[in-house]
Amino acid sequence: MMVTSPRADQSLRVAIFVSGGGTNLQTLIDAAKMGDLGSAKLIKVIASRPGIKAIERAQLAELPVEIIRKNDFADQNAYDQALIHSLKACDIDLIVLAGFLTRLGSRFIAAYKDRIINIHPSLLPEFGGSGFYGLKPHEAVLQAGREVTGATVHLVDETYDTGRILLQKKVKVMPEDTPETLQKRVMREAEQELLPEAVRQIAAGKLLPEITRV
Ligand code: GAR
């Protein structure tokens, strides 16, 4: 799909969706400051609820934040429509789900087909799907006795964690690991490298060549 635009600016305009601590959002903010995102520009943050640390991080970085709560809408379609409206108003090209825990509906996913990516803290397809968020994937990795885990950046489709895998990075599991120590290491060694890398590559037309500006 070619995205035509009257904009003179050839940058890839990115929105980040958050629900929690915003560690991954912070990684993108820091990468943008360092000039490490190529032609990608962070334009806005959408939060699924108020009072989360991710909002503070966005505000500190002077990134506009909009709180859009699913419960404020009559149904999934109305919620999807509100999200689409918010993104269209800012001419967004790419959506990054960075710890975003609210379900997106088919209307939203169709409107931004192949333009939504998610970061997940396991080597998908293992330890993914509904319910695998927060410490859950790490608990499952330890319970299964895995020696290696990691993180995945993937395209978002209509089911949790099943879209095409774009990038993965492995991380060693240590014998003394708890879910908490493992979560921290996966964030530090995998998630914080993969997410800026994915955005940078997409901006360069490498992972999703269909997102090109003319
Ligand atoms: C991250 O570990 C992210 O990979 C995970 O939630 C955490 C959010 O942390 N996402 C999922 O589990 C999605 N299924 P953050 O808000 O501090 O970036």
Tab-separated table of C-alpha atoms and ligand atoms in Angstrom:
chain	number	residue	atom	x	y	z
A	1	MET	CA	0.000	0.000	0.000
A	2	MET	CA	1.416	3.361	-0.941
A	3	VAL	CA	0.551	6.193	1.380
A	4	THR	CA	0.135	9.397	-0.542
A	5	SER	CA	0.343	12.647	1.295
A	6	PRO	CA	0.498	16.308	0.421
A	7	ARG	CA	3.023	16.764	3.255
A	8	ALA	CA	6.373	18.098	2.235
A	9	ASP	CA	7.760	16.432	5.359
A	10	GLN	CA	8.828	12.859	4.543
A	11	SER	CA	9.025	11.717	8.155
A	12	LEU	CA	7.237	8.654	9.480
A	13	ARG	CA	4.721	9.955	12.004
A	14	VAL	CA	4.429	7.640	15.000
A	15	ALA	CA	1.784	7.310	17.719
A	16	ILE	CA	2.540	5.242	20.816
A	17	PHE	CA	-0.251	3.474	22.716
A	18	VAL	CA	0.373	2.826	26.421
A	19	SER	CA	-1.371	1.353	29.479
A	20	GLY	CA	1.264	1.190	32.205
A	21	GLY	CA	4.790	2.046	33.204
A	22	GLY	CA	5.942	3.360	29.861
A	23	THR	CA	9.444	1.846	29.909
A	24	ASN	CA	9.183	1.151	26.202
A	25	LEU	CA	7.777	4.605	25.546
A	26	GLN	CA	10.780	6.060	27.395
A	27	THR	CA	13.128	4.022	25.223
A	28	LEU	CA	11.563	5.547	22.121
A	29	ILE	CA	11.674	9.053	23.611
A	30	ASP	CA	15.367	8.620	24.457
A	31	ALA	CA	16.137	7.160	21.033
A	32	ALA	CA	14.370	10.079	19.334
A	33	LYS	CA	16.394	12.557	21.410
A	34	MET	CA	19.608	10.814	20.382
A	35	GLY	CA	18.578	10.946	16.717
A	36	ASP	CA	18.376	7.144	16.632
A	37	LEU	CA	14.956	6.757	15.002
A	38	GLY	CA	15.953	7.768	11.504
A	39	SER	CA	13.166	9.693	9.834
A	40	ALA	CA	10.563	8.591	12.401
A	41	LYS	CA	8.988	11.301	14.557
A	42	LEU	CA	7.072	10.671	17.782
A	43	ILE	CA	3.881	12.654	17.407
A	44	LYS	CA	1.468	11.628	20.143
A	45	VAL	CA	0.784	9.196	22.958
A	46	ILE	CA	-2.569	7.528	23.497
A	47	ALA	CA	-3.171	6.211	27.010
A	48	SER	CA	-5.884	3.694	27.832
A	49	ARG	CA	-6.389	5.128	31.322
A	50	PRO	CA	-5.371	8.072	33.517
A	51	GLY	CA	-2.862	7.955	36.363
A	52	ILE	CA	-0.205	5.799	34.732
A	53	LYS	CA	3.515	6.519	34.737
A	54	ALA	CA	3.640	6.438	30.938
A	55	ILE	CA	1.623	9.677	30.904
A	56	GLU	CA	4.156	11.390	33.172
A	57	ARG	CA	6.965	10.261	30.895
A	58	ALA	CA	5.189	11.637	27.821
A	59	GLN	CA	4.469	14.947	29.529
A	60	LEU	CA	8.082	15.315	30.653
A	61	ALA	CA	9.128	14.801	27.050
A	62	GLU	CA	6.509	17.346	25.937
A	63	LEU	CA	4.706	14.787	23.837
A	64	PRO	CA	0.953	15.354	23.505
A	65	VAL	CA	-1.076	12.743	25.396
A	66	GLU	CA	-4.679	11.794	24.855
A	67	ILE	CA	-6.507	9.509	27.270
A	68	ILE	CA	-9.089	7.428	25.440
A	69	ARG	CA	-10.924	4.967	27.699
A	70	LYS	CA	-12.791	2.102	26.149
A	71	ASN	CA	-15.394	2.204	28.912
A	72	ASP	CA	-16.418	5.688	27.808
A	73	PHE	CA	-17.784	4.298	24.525
A	74	ALA	CA	-20.938	2.348	23.738
A	75	ASP	CA	-19.118	-0.505	22.016
A	76	GLN	CA	-15.897	-1.624	20.351
A	77	ASN	CA	-16.772	0.103	17.059
A	78	ALA	CA	-17.336	3.458	18.724
A	79	TYR	CA	-14.040	3.100	20.602
A	80	ASP	CA	-12.196	2.150	17.402
A	81	GLN	CA	-13.727	5.134	15.638
A	82	ALA	CA	-12.534	7.509	18.365
A	83	LEU	CA	-8.991	6.155	18.063
A	84	ILE	CA	-9.062	6.481	14.269
A	85	HIS	CA	-10.332	10.045	14.563
A	86	SER	CA	-7.525	10.955	16.963
A	87	LEU	CA	-4.850	9.466	14.700
A	88	LYS	CA	-6.209	10.945	11.480
A	89	ALA	CA	-6.169	14.383	13.095
A	90	CYS	CA	-2.371	14.040	13.440
A	91	ASP	CA	-1.708	12.251	10.161
A	92	ILE	CA	-0.230	9.202	11.894
A	93	ASP	CA	1.582	6.607	9.749
A	94	LEU	CA	2.630	4.013	12.321
A	95	ILE	CA	1.176	2.892	15.637
A	96	VAL	CA	3.407	1.328	18.264
A	97	LEU	CA	1.709	-0.659	21.020
A	98	ALA	CA	4.123	-0.289	23.929
A	99	GLY	CA	2.564	-2.161	26.817
A	100	PHE	CA	-0.960	-1.391	25.575
A	101	LEU	CA	-3.486	-3.730	27.136
A	102	THR	CA	-6.826	-2.728	25.618
A	103	ARG	CA	-8.241	-4.805	22.797
A	104	LEU	CA	-8.348	-3.101	19.401
A	105	GLY	CA	-11.279	-3.988	17.168
A	106	SER	CA	-11.431	-5.082	13.549
A	107	ARG	CA	-12.468	-1.619	12.425
A	108	PHE	CA	-9.309	-0.068	13.851
A	109	ILE	CA	-7.048	-2.845	12.636
A	110	ALA	CA	-8.485	-2.636	9.117
A	111	ALA	CA	-8.042	1.157	9.073
A	112	TYR	CA	-4.347	0.753	9.949
A	113	LYS	CA	-3.619	-2.592	8.323
A	114	ASP	CA	0.106	-3.421	8.391
A	115	ARG	CA	0.759	-0.192	10.253
A	116	ILE	CA	0.408	-1.367	13.876
A	117	ILE	CA	3.290	-3.048	15.683
A	118	ASN	CA	3.460	-4.528	19.172
A	119	ILE	CA	6.285	-5.485	21.481
A	120	HIS	CA	5.821	-8.658	23.489
A	121	PRO	CA	8.148	-10.009	26.194
A	122	SER	CA	8.634	-13.567	24.937
A	123	LEU	CA	9.851	-15.378	21.856
A	124	LEU	CA	6.510	-15.660	20.079
A	125	PRO	CA	4.701	-17.859	19.202
A	126	GLU	CA	5.585	-19.203	22.650
A	127	PHE	CA	4.069	-17.593	25.736
A	128	GLY	CA	1.776	-15.220	23.889
A	129	GLY	CA	-1.947	-14.683	23.545
A	130	SER	CA	-4.705	-13.438	25.787
A	131	GLY	CA	-3.612	-13.156	29.422
A	132	PHE	CA	0.116	-13.172	28.676
A	133	TYR	CA	1.073	-9.702	29.865
A	134	GLY	CA	3.059	-8.216	32.730
A	135	LEU	CA	4.852	-10.948	34.681
A	136	LYS	CA	2.784	-13.791	33.174
A	137	PRO	CA	5.035	-14.658	30.200
A	138	HIS	CA	8.086	-14.671	32.477
A	139	GLU	CA	6.373	-16.898	35.066
A	140	ALA	CA	5.450	-19.300	32.280
A	141	VAL	CA	8.991	-19.346	30.877
A	142	LEU	CA	10.376	-20.227	34.318
A	143	GLN	CA	7.702	-22.856	34.924
A	144	ALA	CA	8.494	-24.459	31.578
A	145	GLY	CA	12.182	-24.592	32.507
A	146	ARG	CA	13.336	-22.665	29.426
A	147	GLU	CA	16.984	-21.622	29.268
A	148	VAL	CA	16.341	-18.909	26.715
A	149	THR	CA	13.591	-16.338	26.388
A	150	GLY	CA	13.456	-12.915	24.752
A	151	ALA	CA	11.181	-10.388	23.119
A	152	THR	CA	9.347	-10.034	19.831
A	153	VAL	CA	8.186	-7.132	17.710
A	154	HIS	CA	5.312	-8.193	15.490
A	155	LEU	CA	2.562	-6.824	13.316
A	156	VAL	CA	-0.822	-6.613	15.000
A	157	ASP	CA	-3.752	-8.501	13.586
A	158	GLU	CA	-7.106	-9.353	15.084
A	159	THR	CA	-5.905	-11.908	17.600
A	160	TYR	CA	-3.425	-11.350	20.393
A	161	ASP	CA	0.237	-11.865	19.505
A	162	THR	CA	-0.249	-13.780	16.243
A	163	GLY	CA	0.711	-11.192	13.607
A	164	ARG	CA	3.783	-11.549	11.407
A	165	ILE	CA	7.014	-11.505	13.416
A	166	LEU	CA	9.280	-8.614	12.455
A	167	LEU	CA	12.184	-8.819	14.929
A	168	GLN	CA	13.179	-11.040	17.842
A	169	LYS	CA	16.006	-11.004	20.350
A	170	LYS	CA	16.990	-13.813	22.685
A	171	VAL	CA	17.895	-13.424	26.357
A	172	LYS	CA	19.422	-16.057	28.654
A	173	VAL	CA	17.416	-17.315	31.602
A	174	MET	CA	19.570	-17.596	34.735
A	175	PRO	CA	19.064	-20.390	37.285
A	176	GLU	CA	18.390	-17.860	40.053
A	177	ASP	CA	15.868	-15.839	38.034
A	178	THR	CA	12.499	-14.836	39.456
A	179	PRO	CA	9.744	-13.517	37.158
A	180	GLU	CA	10.746	-10.021	38.276
A	181	THR	CA	14.469	-10.340	37.516
A	182	LEU	CA	13.689	-11.993	34.209
A	183	GLN	CA	11.238	-9.245	33.258
A	184	LYS	CA	13.889	-6.594	33.986
A	185	ARG	CA	16.563	-8.399	31.940
A	186	VAL	CA	14.223	-8.976	28.986
A	187	MET	CA	13.294	-5.301	29.027
A	188	ARG	CA	16.895	-4.133	29.260
A	189	GLU	CA	18.545	-6.596	26.886
A	190	ALA	CA	15.801	-7.202	24.352
A	191	GLU	CA	12.835	-4.823	24.416
A	192	GLN	CA	14.900	-1.658	24.711
A	193	GLU	CA	16.963	-2.642	21.694
A	194	LEU	CA	14.237	-4.113	19.521
A	195	LEU	CA	11.667	-1.346	19.625
A	196	PRO	CA	13.847	1.557	18.419
A	197	GLU	CA	15.416	-0.814	15.898
A	198	ALA	CA	11.986	-1.746	14.526
A	199	VAL	CA	10.864	1.877	14.248
A	200	ARG	CA	14.146	2.896	12.626
A	201	GLN	CA	13.939	0.073	10.091
A	202	ILE	CA	10.289	0.758	9.280
A	203	ALA	CA	11.114	4.450	8.756
A	204	ALA	CA	13.786	3.294	6.312
A	205	GLY	CA	11.243	1.129	4.473
A	206	LYS	CA	12.948	-2.076	5.538
A	207	LEU	CA	10.525	-4.108	7.598
A	208	LEU	CA	7.284	-2.861	6.113
A	209	PRO	CA	8.207	-1.595	2.666
A	210	GLU	CA	4.547	-0.875	2.047
A	211	ILE	CA	4.807	2.115	4.380
A	212	THR	CA	6.522	4.490	2.007
A	213	ARG	CA	5.788	8.112	1.443
A	214	VAL	CA	5.604	9.541	-2.046
B	1	GAR	C1	6.470	-4.681	28.399
B	1	GAR	O1	7.249	-5.701	28.937
B	1	GAR	C2	5.813	-5.136	27.121
B	1	GAR	O2	6.610	-5.993	26.368
B	1	GAR	C3	4.621	-5.877	27.683
B	1	GAR	O3	4.160	-5.094	28.741
B	1	GAR	C4	5.264	-4.401	29.312
B	1	GAR	C5	4.928	-2.937	29.356
B	1	GAR	O4	5.865	-2.232	30.092
B	1	GAR	N1	3.620	-6.089	26.694
B	1	GAR	C6	2.835	-7.158	26.687
B	1	GAR	O5	2.891	-8.037	27.525
B	1	GAR	C7	1.846	-7.212	25.538
B	1	GAR	N2	1.228	-8.487	25.464
B	1	GAR	P1	6.044	-0.670	29.913
B	1	GAR	O6	4.674	-0.018	30.013
B	1	GAR	O7	6.894	-0.285	31.098
B	1	GAR	O8	6.709	-0.395	28.597
